[in-house]
Amino acid sequence: DAGVTQSPTHLIKTRGQQVTLRCSPISGHKSVSWYQQVLGQGPQFIFQYYEKEERGRGNFPDRFSARQFPNYSSELNVNALLLGDSALYLCASSPPGGARSYNEQFFGPGTRLTVL
Amino acid sequence: GQQLNQSPQSMFIQEGEDVSMNCTSSSIFNTWLWYKQDPGEGPVLLIALYKAGELTSNGRLTAQFGITRKDSFLNISASIPSDVGIYFCAGQRRDSNYQLIWGAGTKLIIKP
């Protein structure tokens, strides 16, 4: 079975631009989470979506938004990019089931965003 | 910012040695997870813990959910070269349903 896929793998933008990152979860997974990982740190939670609804949001500004589609794929949008948005953006999907399954997250390889 | 204190930051070990790392917090957690991340890849789940005092193994890896629910430990026995990477703890706080909070990672390096 294919794992979580993300596109693009790398992206270079300039300050003030907007970016859209894409994620396809593992087949059968209905929950998608987005994380930002700055070099040398652990991932920081941005959003979680389940059945197209936002289930949780981390401490990120409104410039960050996301959505989930009927096929459970997801997009993360970041507007008005800042230098500090440079990071690896990770998408993870979770299998259906009880509360425990939300935590057992399977990660994609990430999108490396560089803001110049 | 990070709310989990993970230590050590890095470890230099000889092949065959045992490794220990831990994660602590001032908050109570319902779930502790241990992940490994290799360069250019996303984290991979190693062990999940759901009960205080729980001890779970995955091959040469053993992790424990601390009795106070504020800490967790990961041990790797008889390390091998493929154990190199960054190990992260992550937890779900009692007052947060869907958000995982992560440590800053422990980088494991094997001395040649």
PDB file of C-alpha atoms in Angstrom:
ATOM      1  CA  ASP A   1       0.000   0.000   0.000  1.00  0.00           C
ATOM      2  CA  ALA A   2       1.196   3.519  -0.776  1.00  0.00           C
ATOM      3  CA  GLY A   3       2.124   5.659   2.185  1.00  0.00           C
ATOM      4  CA  VAL A   4       1.293   9.295   2.742  1.00  0.00           C
ATOM      5  CA  THR A   5       2.359  11.346  -0.253  1.00  0.00           C
ATOM      6  CA  GLN A   6       3.118  15.055  -0.332  1.00  0.00           C
ATOM      7  CA  SER A   7       3.791  17.493  -3.134  1.00  0.00           C
ATOM      8  CA  PRO A   8       5.880  19.287  -4.021  1.00  0.00           C
ATOM      9  CA  THR A   9       9.002  17.937  -2.316  1.00  0.00           C
ATOM     10  CA  HIS A  10      10.781  21.277  -2.412  1.00  0.00           C
ATOM     11  CA  LEU A  11       9.587  24.821  -2.931  1.00  0.00           C
ATOM     12  CA  ILE A  12      11.279  28.211  -2.988  1.00  0.00           C
ATOM     13  CA  LYS A  13       9.187  31.354  -2.526  1.00  0.00           C
ATOM     14  CA  THR A  14       9.828  34.996  -1.706  1.00  0.00           C
ATOM     15  CA  ARG A  15       8.435  36.991   1.173  1.00  0.00           C
ATOM     16  CA  GLY A  16       4.825  38.042   0.729  1.00  0.00           C
ATOM     17  CA  GLN A  17       3.968  35.242  -1.675  1.00  0.00           C
ATOM     18  CA  GLN A  18       1.405  32.533  -1.071  1.00  0.00           C
ATOM     19  CA  VAL A  19       1.968  28.777  -1.136  1.00  0.00           C
ATOM     20  CA  THR A  20      -0.212  25.672  -1.340  1.00  0.00           C
ATOM     21  CA  LEU A  21       1.040  22.302  -0.164  1.00  0.00           C
ATOM     22  CA  ARG A  22      -0.751  19.052  -0.918  1.00  0.00           C
ATOM     23  CA  CYS A  23      -1.133  15.765   0.906  1.00  0.00           C
ATOM     24  CA  SER A  24      -2.729  12.428   0.064  1.00  0.00           C
ATOM     25  CA  PRO A  25      -3.354  10.151   3.056  1.00  0.00           C
ATOM     26  CA  ILE A  26      -2.985   6.405   3.199  1.00  0.00           C
ATOM     27  CA  SER A  27      -5.972   4.696   1.601  1.00  0.00           C
ATOM     28  CA  GLY A  28      -8.713   4.250   4.192  1.00  0.00           C
ATOM     29  CA  HIS A  29      -7.402   6.966   6.512  1.00  0.00           C
ATOM     30  CA  LYS A  30      -9.875   9.772   7.085  1.00  0.00           C
ATOM     31  CA  SER A  31      -7.846  12.033   9.363  1.00  0.00           C
ATOM     32  CA  VAL A  32      -5.041  14.309   8.197  1.00  0.00           C
ATOM     33  CA  SER A  33      -2.769  16.450  10.349  1.00  0.00           C
ATOM     34  CA  TRP A  34      -0.278  19.132   9.325  1.00  0.00           C
ATOM     35  CA  TYR A  35       2.940  19.967  11.132  1.00  0.00           C
ATOM     36  CA  GLN A  36       5.712  22.517  10.733  1.00  0.00           C
ATOM     37  CA  GLN A  37       9.228  21.316  11.544  1.00  0.00           C
ATOM     38  CA  VAL A  38      11.952  23.904  11.816  1.00  0.00           C
ATOM     39  CA  LEU A  39      15.515  22.618  11.520  1.00  0.00           C
ATOM     40  CA  GLY A  40      16.724  21.177  14.803  1.00  0.00           C
ATOM     41  CA  GLN A  41      13.288  21.025  16.413  1.00  0.00           C
ATOM     42  CA  GLY A  42      10.404  18.635  16.701  1.00  0.00           C
ATOM     43  CA  PRO A  43       7.246  19.053  14.621  1.00  0.00           C
ATOM     44  CA  GLN A  44       4.771  21.748  15.687  1.00  0.00           C
ATOM     45  CA  PHE A  45       1.088  20.947  15.245  1.00  0.00           C
ATOM     46  CA  ILE A  46      -0.760  23.211  12.809  1.00  0.00           C
ATOM     47  CA  PHE A  47      -4.100  21.544  11.979  1.00  0.00           C
ATOM     48  CA  GLN A  48      -5.999  18.298  12.140  1.00  0.00           C
ATOM     49  CA  TYR A  49      -8.898  17.485   9.820  1.00  0.00           C
ATOM     50  CA  TYR A  50     -11.340  14.613   9.987  1.00  0.00           C
ATOM     51  CA  GLU A  51     -14.121  14.018   7.489  1.00  0.00           C
ATOM     52  CA  LYS A  52     -13.485  17.485   6.006  1.00  0.00           C
ATOM     53  CA  GLU A  53     -13.964  19.209   9.350  1.00  0.00           C
ATOM     54  CA  GLU A  54     -11.256  20.976  11.344  1.00  0.00           C
ATOM     55  CA  ARG A  55     -10.795  19.002  14.588  1.00  0.00           C
ATOM     56  CA  GLY A  56      -7.894  20.948  16.061  1.00  0.00           C
ATOM     57  CA  ARG A  57      -5.696  23.944  15.446  1.00  0.00           C
ATOM     58  CA  GLY A  58      -2.272  24.782  16.834  1.00  0.00           C
ATOM     59  CA  ASN A  59      -0.864  28.158  17.746  1.00  0.00           C
ATOM     60  CA  PHE A  60      -0.350  29.475  14.225  1.00  0.00           C
ATOM     61  CA  PRO A  61      -1.529  32.807  12.729  1.00  0.00           C
ATOM     62  CA  ASP A  62      -4.513  33.112  10.431  1.00  0.00           C
ATOM     63  CA  ARG A  63      -2.132  33.245   7.459  1.00  0.00           C
ATOM     64  CA  PHE A  64      -2.185  29.452   7.753  1.00  0.00           C
ATOM     65  CA  SER A  65      -5.300  27.685   6.516  1.00  0.00           C
ATOM     66  CA  ALA A  66      -6.162  24.201   5.354  1.00  0.00           C
ATOM     67  CA  ARG A  67      -8.953  22.134   3.956  1.00  0.00           C
ATOM     68  CA  GLN A  68      -9.774  18.502   3.384  1.00  0.00           C
ATOM     69  CA  PHE A  69     -11.489  17.193   0.282  1.00  0.00           C
ATOM     70  CA  PRO A  70     -14.124  14.437  -0.117  1.00  0.00           C
ATOM     71  CA  ASN A  71     -11.369  11.969  -1.085  1.00  0.00           C
ATOM     72  CA  TYR A  72      -9.631  12.869   2.243  1.00  0.00           C
ATOM     73  CA  SER A  73      -6.674  14.558   0.574  1.00  0.00           C
ATOM     74  CA  SER A  74      -5.733  17.897   2.050  1.00  0.00           C
ATOM     75  CA  GLU A  75      -4.151  21.232   1.214  1.00  0.00           C
ATOM     76  CA  LEU A  76      -2.273  23.604   3.473  1.00  0.00           C
ATOM     77  CA  ASN A  77      -2.190  27.243   2.404  1.00  0.00           C
ATOM     78  CA  VAL A  78       0.117  29.882   3.770  1.00  0.00           C
ATOM     79  CA  ASN A  79      -0.394  33.508   2.792  1.00  0.00           C
ATOM     80  CA  ALA A  80       1.943  36.496   3.061  1.00  0.00           C
ATOM     81  CA  LEU A  81       5.005  34.296   3.558  1.00  0.00           C
ATOM     82  CA  LEU A  82       7.633  35.363   6.067  1.00  0.00           C
ATOM     83  CA  LEU A  83      11.259  34.266   6.285  1.00  0.00           C
ATOM     84  CA  GLY A  84      10.353  32.405   9.465  1.00  0.00           C
ATOM     85  CA  ASP A  85       7.939  30.186   7.552  1.00  0.00           C
ATOM     86  CA  SER A  86      10.913  28.351   6.055  1.00  0.00           C
ATOM     87  CA  ALA A  87      10.586  24.808   7.339  1.00  0.00           C
ATOM     88  CA  LEU A  88       9.723  21.225   6.526  1.00  0.00           C
ATOM     89  CA  TYR A  89       5.945  20.851   6.377  1.00  0.00           C
ATOM     90  CA  LEU A  90       4.800  17.380   7.310  1.00  0.00           C
ATOM     91  CA  CYS A  91       1.471  15.758   6.669  1.00  0.00           C
ATOM     92  CA  ALA A  92       0.310  12.738   8.649  1.00  0.00           C
ATOM     93  CA  SER A  93      -2.738  10.522   8.356  1.00  0.00           C
ATOM     94  CA  SER A  94      -4.398   8.407  11.009  1.00  0.00           C
ATOM     95  CA  PRO A  95      -6.372   5.170  10.662  1.00  0.00           C
ATOM     96  CA  PRO A  96     -10.072   5.103  11.502  1.00  0.00           C
ATOM     97  CA  GLY A  97     -11.055   3.864  14.913  1.00  0.00           C
ATOM     98  CA  GLY A  98     -11.162   5.197  18.445  1.00  0.00           C
ATOM     99  CA  ALA A  99      -9.276   8.008  20.114  1.00  0.00           C
ATOM    100  CA  ARG A 100      -6.029   6.024  20.069  1.00  0.00           C
ATOM    101  CA  SER A 101      -5.935   5.872  16.296  1.00  0.00           C
ATOM    102  CA  TYR A 102      -5.817   9.666  16.035  1.00  0.00           C
ATOM    103  CA  ASN A 103      -2.452   9.570  17.741  1.00  0.00           C
ATOM    104  CA  GLU A 104      -0.900   6.750  15.730  1.00  0.00           C
ATOM    105  CA  GLN A 105       0.019   9.011  12.872  1.00  0.00           C
ATOM    106  CA  PHE A 106       1.768   7.999   9.678  1.00  0.00           C
ATOM    107  CA  PHE A 107       3.889  10.722   8.144  1.00  0.00           C
ATOM    108  CA  GLY A 108       4.736  11.666   4.596  1.00  0.00           C
ATOM    109  CA  PRO A 109       8.255  12.749   3.591  1.00  0.00           C
ATOM    110  CA  GLY A 110       7.369  16.427   3.869  1.00  0.00           C
ATOM    111  CA  THR A 111       7.629  19.518   1.704  1.00  0.00           C
ATOM    112  CA  ARG A 112      10.737  21.628   2.240  1.00  0.00           C
ATOM    113  CA  LEU A 113       9.697  25.288   1.944  1.00  0.00           C
ATOM    114  CA  THR A 114      12.353  27.965   1.661  1.00  0.00           C
ATOM    115  CA  VAL A 115      11.290  31.613   1.858  1.00  0.00           C
ATOM    116  CA  LEU A 116      13.819  34.129   0.536  1.00  0.00           C
TER     117      LEU A 116
ATOM    118  CA  GLY B   1       7.030  26.393  21.549  1.00  0.00           C
ATOM    119  CA  GLN B   2       8.055  22.981  22.806  1.00  0.00           C
ATOM    120  CA  GLN B   3       6.452  21.820  26.016  1.00  0.00           C
ATOM    121  CA  LEU B   4       8.292  18.530  26.310  1.00  0.00           C
ATOM    122  CA  ASN B   5      11.850  18.390  27.603  1.00  0.00           C
ATOM    123  CA  GLN B   6      13.712  15.643  25.810  1.00  0.00           C
ATOM    124  CA  SER B   7      17.199  14.567  26.800  1.00  0.00           C
ATOM    125  CA  PRO B   8      19.891  14.078  25.929  1.00  0.00           C
ATOM    126  CA  GLN B   9      20.065  16.315  22.852  1.00  0.00           C
ATOM    127  CA  SER B  10      22.569  13.955  21.243  1.00  0.00           C
ATOM    128  CA  MET B  11      24.393  10.753  22.040  1.00  0.00           C
ATOM    129  CA  PHE B  12      27.608   9.291  20.700  1.00  0.00           C
ATOM    130  CA  ILE B  13      27.671   5.555  21.295  1.00  0.00           C
ATOM    131  CA  GLN B  14      29.600   2.475  20.257  1.00  0.00           C
ATOM    132  CA  GLU B  15      27.837  -0.217  18.262  1.00  0.00           C
ATOM    133  CA  GLY B  16      26.467  -2.802  20.673  1.00  0.00           C
ATOM    134  CA  GLU B  17      25.887  -0.353  23.526  1.00  0.00           C
ATOM    135  CA  ASP B  18      22.521   0.204  25.160  1.00  0.00           C
ATOM    136  CA  VAL B  19      20.896   3.631  24.808  1.00  0.00           C
ATOM    137  CA  SER B  20      18.499   5.479  27.111  1.00  0.00           C
ATOM    138  CA  MET B  21      16.626   8.704  26.516  1.00  0.00           C
ATOM    139  CA  ASN B  22      13.715  10.386  28.223  1.00  0.00           C
ATOM    140  CA  CYS B  23      11.054  12.994  27.926  1.00  0.00           C
ATOM    141  CA  THR B  24       9.531  15.061  30.737  1.00  0.00           C
ATOM    142  CA  SER B  25       6.806  17.639  31.100  1.00  0.00           C
ATOM    143  CA  SER B  26       5.100  19.688  33.784  1.00  0.00           C
ATOM    144  CA  SER B  27       1.719  18.614  32.350  1.00  0.00           C
ATOM    145  CA  ILE B  28      -0.100  15.303  32.616  1.00  0.00           C
ATOM    146  CA  PHE B  29      -0.294  13.293  29.411  1.00  0.00           C
ATOM    147  CA  ASN B  30      -2.791  10.636  28.304  1.00  0.00           C
ATOM    148  CA  THR B  31      -0.587   9.247  25.560  1.00  0.00           C
ATOM    149  CA  TRP B  32       3.130   9.007  24.910  1.00  0.00           C
ATOM    150  CA  LEU B  33       4.568   8.149  21.529  1.00  0.00           C
ATOM    151  CA  TRP B  34       8.113   7.566  20.344  1.00  0.00           C
ATOM    152  CA  TYR B  35       9.090   8.294  16.730  1.00  0.00           C
ATOM    153  CA  LYS B  36      12.305   8.011  14.715  1.00  0.00           C
ATOM    154  CA  GLN B  37      13.147  10.370  11.876  1.00  0.00           C
ATOM    155  CA  ASP B  38      15.809   9.671   9.258  1.00  0.00           C
ATOM    156  CA  PRO B  39      17.224  12.456   7.057  1.00  0.00           C
ATOM    157  CA  GLY B  40      14.837  13.523   4.305  1.00  0.00           C
ATOM    158  CA  GLU B  41      11.958  11.492   5.685  1.00  0.00           C
ATOM    159  CA  GLY B  42       8.991  11.963   7.946  1.00  0.00           C
ATOM    160  CA  PRO B  43       8.913  10.510  11.480  1.00  0.00           C
ATOM    161  CA  VAL B  44       8.069   6.821  11.838  1.00  0.00           C
ATOM    162  CA  LEU B  45       6.097   5.587  14.842  1.00  0.00           C
ATOM    163  CA  LEU B  46       8.089   3.167  17.002  1.00  0.00           C
ATOM    164  CA  ILE B  47       6.026   2.671  20.153  1.00  0.00           C
ATOM    165  CA  ALA B  48       2.725   4.016  21.522  1.00  0.00           C
ATOM    166  CA  LEU B  49       1.908   4.056  25.259  1.00  0.00           C
ATOM    167  CA  TYR B  50      -1.554   4.644  26.729  1.00  0.00           C
ATOM    168  CA  LYS B  51      -1.471   3.759  30.434  1.00  0.00           C
ATOM    169  CA  ALA B  52       0.615   5.022  33.343  1.00  0.00           C
ATOM    170  CA  GLY B  53       3.275   2.438  34.143  1.00  0.00           C
ATOM    171  CA  GLU B  54       2.873   0.689  30.797  1.00  0.00           C
ATOM    172  CA  LEU B  55       6.029  -0.959  29.475  1.00  0.00           C
ATOM    173  CA  THR B  56       6.017  -1.840  25.769  1.00  0.00           C
ATOM    174  CA  SER B  57       8.665  -3.394  23.547  1.00  0.00           C
ATOM    175  CA  ASN B  58       9.235  -3.343  19.803  1.00  0.00           C
ATOM    176  CA  GLY B  59      12.199  -5.568  19.034  1.00  0.00           C
ATOM    177  CA  ARG B  60      15.254  -4.066  20.716  1.00  0.00           C
ATOM    178  CA  LEU B  61      13.277  -0.968  21.715  1.00  0.00           C
ATOM    179  CA  THR B  62      11.468  -0.661  25.043  1.00  0.00           C
ATOM    180  CA  ALA B  63       9.487   2.347  26.188  1.00  0.00           C
ATOM    181  CA  GLN B  64       7.702   3.147  29.432  1.00  0.00           C
ATOM    182  CA  PHE B  65       4.877   5.509  30.355  1.00  0.00           C
ATOM    183  CA  GLY B  66       5.927   7.125  33.631  1.00  0.00           C
ATOM    184  CA  ILE B  67       3.839   6.550  36.747  1.00  0.00           C
ATOM    185  CA  THR B  68       3.343  10.296  37.254  1.00  0.00           C
ATOM    186  CA  ARG B  69       2.073  10.557  33.648  1.00  0.00           C
ATOM    187  CA  LYS B  70       4.519  13.429  33.157  1.00  0.00           C
ATOM    188  CA  ASP B  71       7.379  11.472  31.648  1.00  0.00           C
ATOM    189  CA  SER B  72       8.380   8.626  29.357  1.00  0.00           C
ATOM    190  CA  PHE B  73      11.547   6.675  28.644  1.00  0.00           C
ATOM    191  CA  LEU B  74      12.938   4.888  25.599  1.00  0.00           C
ATOM    192  CA  ASN B  75      15.676   2.278  25.728  1.00  0.00           C
ATOM    193  CA  ILE B  76      17.469   0.711  22.788  1.00  0.00           C
ATOM    194  CA  SER B  77      19.459  -2.423  23.500  1.00  0.00           C
ATOM    195  CA  ALA B  78      22.551  -3.551  21.590  1.00  0.00           C
ATOM    196  CA  SER B  79      22.566  -0.616  19.169  1.00  0.00           C
ATOM    197  CA  ILE B  80      23.356  -1.230  15.502  1.00  0.00           C
ATOM    198  CA  PRO B  81      24.321   1.242  12.736  1.00  0.00           C
ATOM    199  CA  SER B  82      20.760   1.558  11.409  1.00  0.00           C
ATOM    200  CA  ASP B  83      19.655   2.947  14.797  1.00  0.00           C
ATOM    201  CA  VAL B  84      21.309   6.231  13.814  1.00  0.00           C
ATOM    202  CA  GLY B  85      18.774   9.028  13.464  1.00  0.00           C
ATOM    203  CA  ILE B  86      16.722  11.436  15.520  1.00  0.00           C
ATOM    204  CA  TYR B  87      14.314  10.067  18.094  1.00  0.00           C
ATOM    205  CA  PHE B  88      11.318  12.162  19.114  1.00  0.00           C
ATOM    206  CA  CYS B  89       8.909  11.793  21.961  1.00  0.00           C
ATOM    207  CA  ALA B  90       5.394  13.102  21.433  1.00  0.00           C
ATOM    208  CA  GLY B  91       2.451  13.238  23.751  1.00  0.00           C
ATOM    209  CA  GLN B  92      -1.203  14.065  23.942  1.00  0.00           C
ATOM    210  CA  ARG B  93      -1.996  16.206  26.962  1.00  0.00           C
ATOM    211  CA  ARG B  94      -4.968  15.321  29.137  1.00  0.00           C
ATOM    212  CA  ASP B  95      -6.630  18.645  28.249  1.00  0.00           C
ATOM    213  CA  SER B  96      -6.052  18.439  24.504  1.00  0.00           C
ATOM    214  CA  ASN B  97      -7.909  15.909  22.366  1.00  0.00           C
ATOM    215  CA  TYR B  98      -6.210  16.117  19.023  1.00  0.00           C
ATOM    216  CA  GLN B  99      -2.928  17.929  19.379  1.00  0.00           C
ATOM    217  CA  LEU B 100       0.347  16.074  19.697  1.00  0.00           C
ATOM    218  CA  ILE B 101       3.134  17.971  21.446  1.00  0.00           C
ATOM    219  CA  TRP B 102       6.689  17.021  20.502  1.00  0.00           C
ATOM    220  CA  GLY B 103      10.096  17.068  22.103  1.00  0.00           C
ATOM    221  CA  ALA B 104      13.095  18.577  20.319  1.00  0.00           C
ATOM    222  CA  GLY B 105      14.593  15.166  19.600  1.00  0.00           C
ATOM    223  CA  THR B 106      17.594  13.070  20.606  1.00  0.00           C
ATOM    224  CA  LYS B 107      20.169  12.624  17.860  1.00  0.00           C
ATOM    225  CA  LEU B 108      21.821   9.200  17.991  1.00  0.00           C
ATOM    226  CA  ILE B 109      25.264   8.913  16.437  1.00  0.00           C
ATOM    227  CA  ILE B 110      27.309   5.744  16.372  1.00  0.00           C
ATOM    228  CA  LYS B 111      31.047   6.164  16.729  1.00  0.00           C
ATOM    229  CA  PRO B 112      33.039   4.471  13.942  1.00  0.00           C
TER     230      PRO B 112
END
